[in-house]
Coordinates of C-alpha atoms and ligand atoms in Angstrom, one line a residue:
X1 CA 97.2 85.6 120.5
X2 CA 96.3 87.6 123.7
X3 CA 96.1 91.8 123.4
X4 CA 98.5 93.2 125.3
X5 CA 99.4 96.8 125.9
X6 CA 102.7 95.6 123.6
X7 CA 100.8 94.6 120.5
X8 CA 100.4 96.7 117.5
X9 CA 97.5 96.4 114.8
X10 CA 97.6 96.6 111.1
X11 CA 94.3 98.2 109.6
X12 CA 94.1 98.9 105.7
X13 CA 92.5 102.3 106.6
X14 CA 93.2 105.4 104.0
X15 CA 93.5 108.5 105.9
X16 CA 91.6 109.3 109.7
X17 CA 95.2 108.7 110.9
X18 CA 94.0 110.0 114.1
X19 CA 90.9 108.3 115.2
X20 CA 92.8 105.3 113.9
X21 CA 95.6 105.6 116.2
X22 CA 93.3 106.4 119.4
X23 CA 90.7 103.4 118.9
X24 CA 94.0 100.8 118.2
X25 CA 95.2 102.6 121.8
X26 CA 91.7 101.6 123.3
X27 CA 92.1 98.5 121.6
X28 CA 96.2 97.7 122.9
X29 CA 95.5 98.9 126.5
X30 CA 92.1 97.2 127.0
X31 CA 89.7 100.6 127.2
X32 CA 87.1 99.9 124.8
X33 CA 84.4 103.0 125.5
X34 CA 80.6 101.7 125.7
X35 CA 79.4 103.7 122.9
X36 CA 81.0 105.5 120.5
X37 CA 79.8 107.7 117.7
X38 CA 81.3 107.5 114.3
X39 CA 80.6 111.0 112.4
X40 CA 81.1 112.5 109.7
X41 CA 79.8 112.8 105.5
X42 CA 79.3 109.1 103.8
X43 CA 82.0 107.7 101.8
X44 CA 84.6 108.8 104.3
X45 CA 84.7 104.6 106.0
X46 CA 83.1 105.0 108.6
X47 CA 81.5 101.4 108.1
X48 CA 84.6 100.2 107.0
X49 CA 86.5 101.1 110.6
X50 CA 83.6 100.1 112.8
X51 CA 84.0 96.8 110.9
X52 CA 87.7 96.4 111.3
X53 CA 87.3 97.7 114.7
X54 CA 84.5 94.7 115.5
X55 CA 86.6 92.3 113.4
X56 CA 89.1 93.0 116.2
X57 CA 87.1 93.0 119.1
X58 CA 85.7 89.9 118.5
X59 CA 89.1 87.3 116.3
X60 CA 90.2 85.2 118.5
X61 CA 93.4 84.5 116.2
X62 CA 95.1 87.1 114.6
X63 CA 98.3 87.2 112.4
X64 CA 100.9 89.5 112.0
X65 CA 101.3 91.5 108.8
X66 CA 104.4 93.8 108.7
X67 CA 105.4 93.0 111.9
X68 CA 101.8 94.0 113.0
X69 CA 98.3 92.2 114.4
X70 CA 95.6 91.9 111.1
X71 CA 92.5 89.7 112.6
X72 CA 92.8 86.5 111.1
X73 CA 90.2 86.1 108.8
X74 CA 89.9 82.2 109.2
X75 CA 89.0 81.7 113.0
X76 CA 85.2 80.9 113.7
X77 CA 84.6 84.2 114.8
X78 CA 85.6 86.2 112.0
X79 CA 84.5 84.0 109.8
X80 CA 81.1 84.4 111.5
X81 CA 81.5 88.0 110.8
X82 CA 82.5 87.8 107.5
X83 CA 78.9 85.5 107.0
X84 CA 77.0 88.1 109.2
X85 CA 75.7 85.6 111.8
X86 CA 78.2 86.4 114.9
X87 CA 76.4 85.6 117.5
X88 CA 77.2 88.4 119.4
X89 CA 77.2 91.2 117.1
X90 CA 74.3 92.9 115.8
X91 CA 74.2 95.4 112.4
X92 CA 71.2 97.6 112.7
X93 CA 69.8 99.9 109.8
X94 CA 66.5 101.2 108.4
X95 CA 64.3 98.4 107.6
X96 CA 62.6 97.9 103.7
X97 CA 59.3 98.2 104.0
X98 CA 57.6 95.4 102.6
X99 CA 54.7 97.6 100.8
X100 CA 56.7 99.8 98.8
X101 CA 60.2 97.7 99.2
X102 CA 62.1 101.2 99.6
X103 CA 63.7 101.7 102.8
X104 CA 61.7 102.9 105.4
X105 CA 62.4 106.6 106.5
X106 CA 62.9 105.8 110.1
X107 CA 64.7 102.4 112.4
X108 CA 61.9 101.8 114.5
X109 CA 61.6 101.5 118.4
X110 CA 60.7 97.4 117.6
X111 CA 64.2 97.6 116.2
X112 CA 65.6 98.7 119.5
X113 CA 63.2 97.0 121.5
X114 CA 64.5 93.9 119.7
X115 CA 68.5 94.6 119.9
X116 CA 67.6 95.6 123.9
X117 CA 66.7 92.2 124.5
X118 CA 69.5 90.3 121.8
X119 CA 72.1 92.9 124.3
X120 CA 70.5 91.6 127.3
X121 CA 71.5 87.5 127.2
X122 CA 74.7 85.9 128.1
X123 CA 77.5 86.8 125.3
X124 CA 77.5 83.6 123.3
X125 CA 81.1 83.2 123.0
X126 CA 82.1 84.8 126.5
X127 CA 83.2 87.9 124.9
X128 CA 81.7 91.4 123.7
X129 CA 78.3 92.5 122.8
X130 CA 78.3 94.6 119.7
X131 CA 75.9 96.3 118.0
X132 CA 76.8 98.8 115.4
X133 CA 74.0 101.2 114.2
X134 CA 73.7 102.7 111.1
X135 CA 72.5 105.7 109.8
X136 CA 71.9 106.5 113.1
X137 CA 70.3 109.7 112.9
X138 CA 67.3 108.4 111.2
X139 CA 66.3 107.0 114.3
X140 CA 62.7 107.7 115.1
X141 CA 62.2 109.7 118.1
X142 CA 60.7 106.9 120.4
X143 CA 63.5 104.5 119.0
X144 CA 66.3 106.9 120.4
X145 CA 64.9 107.8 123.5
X146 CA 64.9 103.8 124.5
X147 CA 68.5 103.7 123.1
X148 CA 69.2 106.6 125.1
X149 CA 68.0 103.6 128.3
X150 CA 70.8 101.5 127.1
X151 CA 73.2 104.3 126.8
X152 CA 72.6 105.3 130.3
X153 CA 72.5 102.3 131.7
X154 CA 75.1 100.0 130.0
X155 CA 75.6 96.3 130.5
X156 CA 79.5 95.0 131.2
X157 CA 81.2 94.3 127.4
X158 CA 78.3 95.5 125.4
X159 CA 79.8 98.2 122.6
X160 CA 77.6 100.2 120.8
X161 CA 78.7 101.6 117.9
X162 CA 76.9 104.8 116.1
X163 CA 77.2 106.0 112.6
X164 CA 75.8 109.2 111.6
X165 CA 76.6 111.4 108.4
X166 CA 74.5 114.6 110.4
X167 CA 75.1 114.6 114.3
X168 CA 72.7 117.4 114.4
X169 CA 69.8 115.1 113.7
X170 CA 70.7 112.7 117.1
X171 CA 69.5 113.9 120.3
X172 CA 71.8 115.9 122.1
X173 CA 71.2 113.0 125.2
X174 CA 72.5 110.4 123.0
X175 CA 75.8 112.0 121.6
X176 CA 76.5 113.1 124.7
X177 CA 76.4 109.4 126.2
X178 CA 78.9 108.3 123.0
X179 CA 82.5 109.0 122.2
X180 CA 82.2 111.2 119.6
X181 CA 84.6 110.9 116.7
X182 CA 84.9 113.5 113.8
X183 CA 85.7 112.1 110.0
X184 CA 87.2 114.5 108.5
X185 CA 87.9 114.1 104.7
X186 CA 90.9 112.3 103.6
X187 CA 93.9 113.8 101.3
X188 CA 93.9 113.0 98.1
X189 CA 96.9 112.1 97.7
X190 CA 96.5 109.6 100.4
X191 CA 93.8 107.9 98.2
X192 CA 95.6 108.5 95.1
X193 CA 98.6 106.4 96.6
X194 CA 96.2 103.7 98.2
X195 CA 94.9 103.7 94.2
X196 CA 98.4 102.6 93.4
X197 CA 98.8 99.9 95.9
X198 CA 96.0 98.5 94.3
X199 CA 97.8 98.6 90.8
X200 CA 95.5 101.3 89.6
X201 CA 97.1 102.8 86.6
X202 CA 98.3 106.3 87.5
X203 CA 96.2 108.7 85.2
X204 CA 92.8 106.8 86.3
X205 CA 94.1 107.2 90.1
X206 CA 94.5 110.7 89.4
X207 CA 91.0 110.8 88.1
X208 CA 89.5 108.6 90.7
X209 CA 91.1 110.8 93.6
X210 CA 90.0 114.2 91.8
X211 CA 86.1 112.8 91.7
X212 CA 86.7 111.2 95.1
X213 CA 87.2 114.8 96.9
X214 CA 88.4 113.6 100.1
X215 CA 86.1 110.4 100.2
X216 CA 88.2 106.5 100.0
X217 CA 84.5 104.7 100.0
X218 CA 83.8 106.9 96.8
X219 CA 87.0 106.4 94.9
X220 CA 86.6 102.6 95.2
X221 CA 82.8 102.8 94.3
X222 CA 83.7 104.3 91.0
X223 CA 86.8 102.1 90.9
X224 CA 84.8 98.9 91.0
X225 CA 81.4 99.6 90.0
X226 CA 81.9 101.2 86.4
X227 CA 77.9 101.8 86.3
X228 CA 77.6 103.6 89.7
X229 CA 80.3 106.2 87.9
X230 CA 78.1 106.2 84.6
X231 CA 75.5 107.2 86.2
X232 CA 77.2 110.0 88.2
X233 CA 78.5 111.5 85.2
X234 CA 75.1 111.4 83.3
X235 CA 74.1 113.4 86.5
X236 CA 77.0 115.9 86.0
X237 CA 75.9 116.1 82.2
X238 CA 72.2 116.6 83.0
X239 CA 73.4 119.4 85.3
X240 CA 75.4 121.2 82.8
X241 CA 72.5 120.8 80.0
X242 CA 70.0 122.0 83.3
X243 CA 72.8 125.1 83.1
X244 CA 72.8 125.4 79.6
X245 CA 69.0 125.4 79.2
X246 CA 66.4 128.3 78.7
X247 CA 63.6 128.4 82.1
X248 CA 61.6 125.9 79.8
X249 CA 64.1 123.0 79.7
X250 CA 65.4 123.6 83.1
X251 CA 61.3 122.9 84.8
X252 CA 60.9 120.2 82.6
X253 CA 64.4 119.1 83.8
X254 CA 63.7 119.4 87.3
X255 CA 60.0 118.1 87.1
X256 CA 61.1 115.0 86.3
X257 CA 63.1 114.1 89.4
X258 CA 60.6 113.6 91.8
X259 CA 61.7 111.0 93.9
X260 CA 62.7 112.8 97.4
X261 CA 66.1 110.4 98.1
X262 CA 67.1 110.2 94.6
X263 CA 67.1 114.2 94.1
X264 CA 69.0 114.5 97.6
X265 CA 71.2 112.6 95.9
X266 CA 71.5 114.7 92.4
X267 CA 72.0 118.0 94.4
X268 CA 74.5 116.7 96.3
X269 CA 75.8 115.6 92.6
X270 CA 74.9 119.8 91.4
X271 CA 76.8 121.4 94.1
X272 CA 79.9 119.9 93.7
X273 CA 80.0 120.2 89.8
X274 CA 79.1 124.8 90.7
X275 CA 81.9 123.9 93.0
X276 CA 84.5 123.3 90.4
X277 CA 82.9 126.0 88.2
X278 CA 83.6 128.2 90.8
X279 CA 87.1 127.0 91.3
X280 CA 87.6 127.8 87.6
X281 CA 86.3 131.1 88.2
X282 CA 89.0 131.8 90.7
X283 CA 91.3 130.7 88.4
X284 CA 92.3 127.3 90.1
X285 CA 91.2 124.7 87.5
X286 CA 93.8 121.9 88.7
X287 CA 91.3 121.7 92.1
X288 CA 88.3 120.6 90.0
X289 CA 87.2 117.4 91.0
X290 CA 85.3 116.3 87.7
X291 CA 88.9 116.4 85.9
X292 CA 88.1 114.3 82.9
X293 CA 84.9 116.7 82.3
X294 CA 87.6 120.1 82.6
X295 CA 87.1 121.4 79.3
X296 CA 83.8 121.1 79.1
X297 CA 83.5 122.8 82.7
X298 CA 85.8 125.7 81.6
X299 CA 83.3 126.4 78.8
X300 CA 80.2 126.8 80.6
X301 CA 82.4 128.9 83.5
X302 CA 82.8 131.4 80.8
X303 CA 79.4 132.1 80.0
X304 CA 78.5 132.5 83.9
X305 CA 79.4 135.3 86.0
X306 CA 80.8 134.3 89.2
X307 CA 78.2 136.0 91.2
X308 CA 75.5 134.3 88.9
X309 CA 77.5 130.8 90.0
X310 CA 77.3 132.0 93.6
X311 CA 73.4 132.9 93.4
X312 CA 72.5 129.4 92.2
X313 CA 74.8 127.8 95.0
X314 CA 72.9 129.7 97.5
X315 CA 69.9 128.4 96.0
X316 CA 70.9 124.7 95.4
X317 CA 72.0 124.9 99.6
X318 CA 68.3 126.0 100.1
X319 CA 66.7 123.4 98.1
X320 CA 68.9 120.7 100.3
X321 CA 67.1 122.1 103.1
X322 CA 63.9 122.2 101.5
X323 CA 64.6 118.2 100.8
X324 CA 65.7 117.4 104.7
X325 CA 62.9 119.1 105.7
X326 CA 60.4 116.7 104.1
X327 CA 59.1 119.1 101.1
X328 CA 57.9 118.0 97.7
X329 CA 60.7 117.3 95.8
X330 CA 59.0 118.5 92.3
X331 CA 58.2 121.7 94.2
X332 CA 61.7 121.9 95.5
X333 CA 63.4 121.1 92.1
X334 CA 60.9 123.4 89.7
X335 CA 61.4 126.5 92.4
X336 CA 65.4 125.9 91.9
X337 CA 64.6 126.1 87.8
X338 CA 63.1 129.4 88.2
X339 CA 66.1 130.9 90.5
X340 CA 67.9 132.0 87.6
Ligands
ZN401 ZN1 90.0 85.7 113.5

């Protein structure tokens, strides 16, 4: 089935009702952008759109689902997709480095170099180019200024497709070259009643939504990885002992979370749990995301002041800063035990 301008498509998105509506208009009257520049905090689907956005540039079937177009899931191309060896589209993320098998910090300009020359043949299947890249503002300077080449100087059906959680982190050049679109967090009780559709039981939905705060990707996570959750609450808990504990058990705490990415991760983990302490403070404890963990939150809130909780958010915002900015995370972590 053709696009026309007529056709209407059916995307299992939870919330972003807006950028939805303007890409499916790209999408219905034919005015696919070269580049555009998904942005905007993780867990919010960004990946999730740019895939049902490339699942519908490139099916060359697709069905109707409530009276409106789904891509087909069955036609070679999407199944291609689905296998991750389109021919014509290209995912492009940090390397793992080989030595220490972690992620490398940067995508490379051989990345780019490489994707510049995959962009520059024939399409395969006569229709678009697509590369999507991710985390795209950890791409090293060199690898953004050639990028920047391609952006400037695009070929006919090639789509380039940018996700970044920070857009301050991209060159102002690049952005400037995409169509920027803003992810704003969801509603929760848009996820909560996406939760139902997929027969979640309502209390757990509840619960999922609270801990989501705003974030689909997140609320699924926890709904089908029961580990990944585990291990986010034993990061709330350590957080409330780090609270709880005299300067002593708080540097021994923080000492022992020395790996940079993993303690980005735990503070981002620490500021949301002094967020619902302070929400408790100011007497709205229904807004607390960690609801399942409420009375256990309400007693701590007591024995802070809220200008103590302040003080240590002010510090927990610095040491994220500290972290971005490349500084020993032990140092970082045992200066935030001190603080208070
Ligand atoms: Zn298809």
């Amino acid at each position: 089935m053709s696009i026309t301008p007529k056709s209407r498509f059916n995307w299992p998105i939870v919330g972003h009702r807006g950028i939805v509506k303007y890409l499916k208009h790209c999408l219905e009257a034919g005015n696919i952008a070269q580049a555009y520049l998904f942005a905007g905090p993780a867990h919010l689907g960004k990946r999730f759109l740019a895939e049902i956005l490339v699942n519908s540039l490139v099916c060359k079937s697709f069905h109707k689902k409530d009276g409106e177009l789904v891509p087909c899931g069955v036609c070679e191309c999407c199944r291609q997709l689905k296998n991750q060896v389109h021919p014509d589209v290209y995912w492009l993320k940090r390397e793992v480095s080989e030595k220490s098998e972690k992620r490398k910090k940067n995508i490379g300009i051989d990345q780019i170099r490489e994707l510049q020359n995959k962009l520059n043949l024939c399409s395969f299947l006569n229709s678009f180019k697509i590369a999507v890249i991710d985390e795209a503002e950890t791409l090293s300077q060199d690898a953004a200024n050639s990028l920047l080449k391609t952006l400037e100087e695009p070929t006919k059906n090639t789509v380039i497709i940018l996700l970044a959680e920070n857009t301050a982190f991209l060159p102002k050049t690049i952005v400037s070259r995409c169509q920027t679109l803003k992810f704003l967090p969801a509603a929760n009780q848009e996820i909560f009643d996406h939760l139902l559709t997929l027969k979640v039981e309502r209390k757990k939905a509840k619960l999922l939504a609270a801990l989501a705060a705003g974030r689909p990707g997140l609320a699924l996570t926890y709904l089908n990885s029961p580990q990944t959750y585990l291990t986010f609450e034993d990061e709330v808990k350590q957080f409330l002992t780090f609270l709880r504990g005299n300067i002593a058990g708080r540097f021994k705490l923080a000492g022992g979370l020395a790996d940079a990415e993993a303690a980005k991760a735990i503070l981002a983990v620490w500021r949301r749990v002094l967020r619902d302490l302070l929400l408790i403070k100011a007497g709205a404890p229904q807004a607390v995301s960690n609801l399942n963990l409420s009375a256990e939150l309400e007693e701590i809130a007591r024995d802070f002041s809220g200008q103590k909780l302040m003080r240590i958010l002010a510090a927990l915002e610095a040491s994220q800063k500290y972290l971005a900015g490349n500084v020993n995370p032990k140092l970082v972590l045992e200066n935030l035990a001190l603080i208070f």
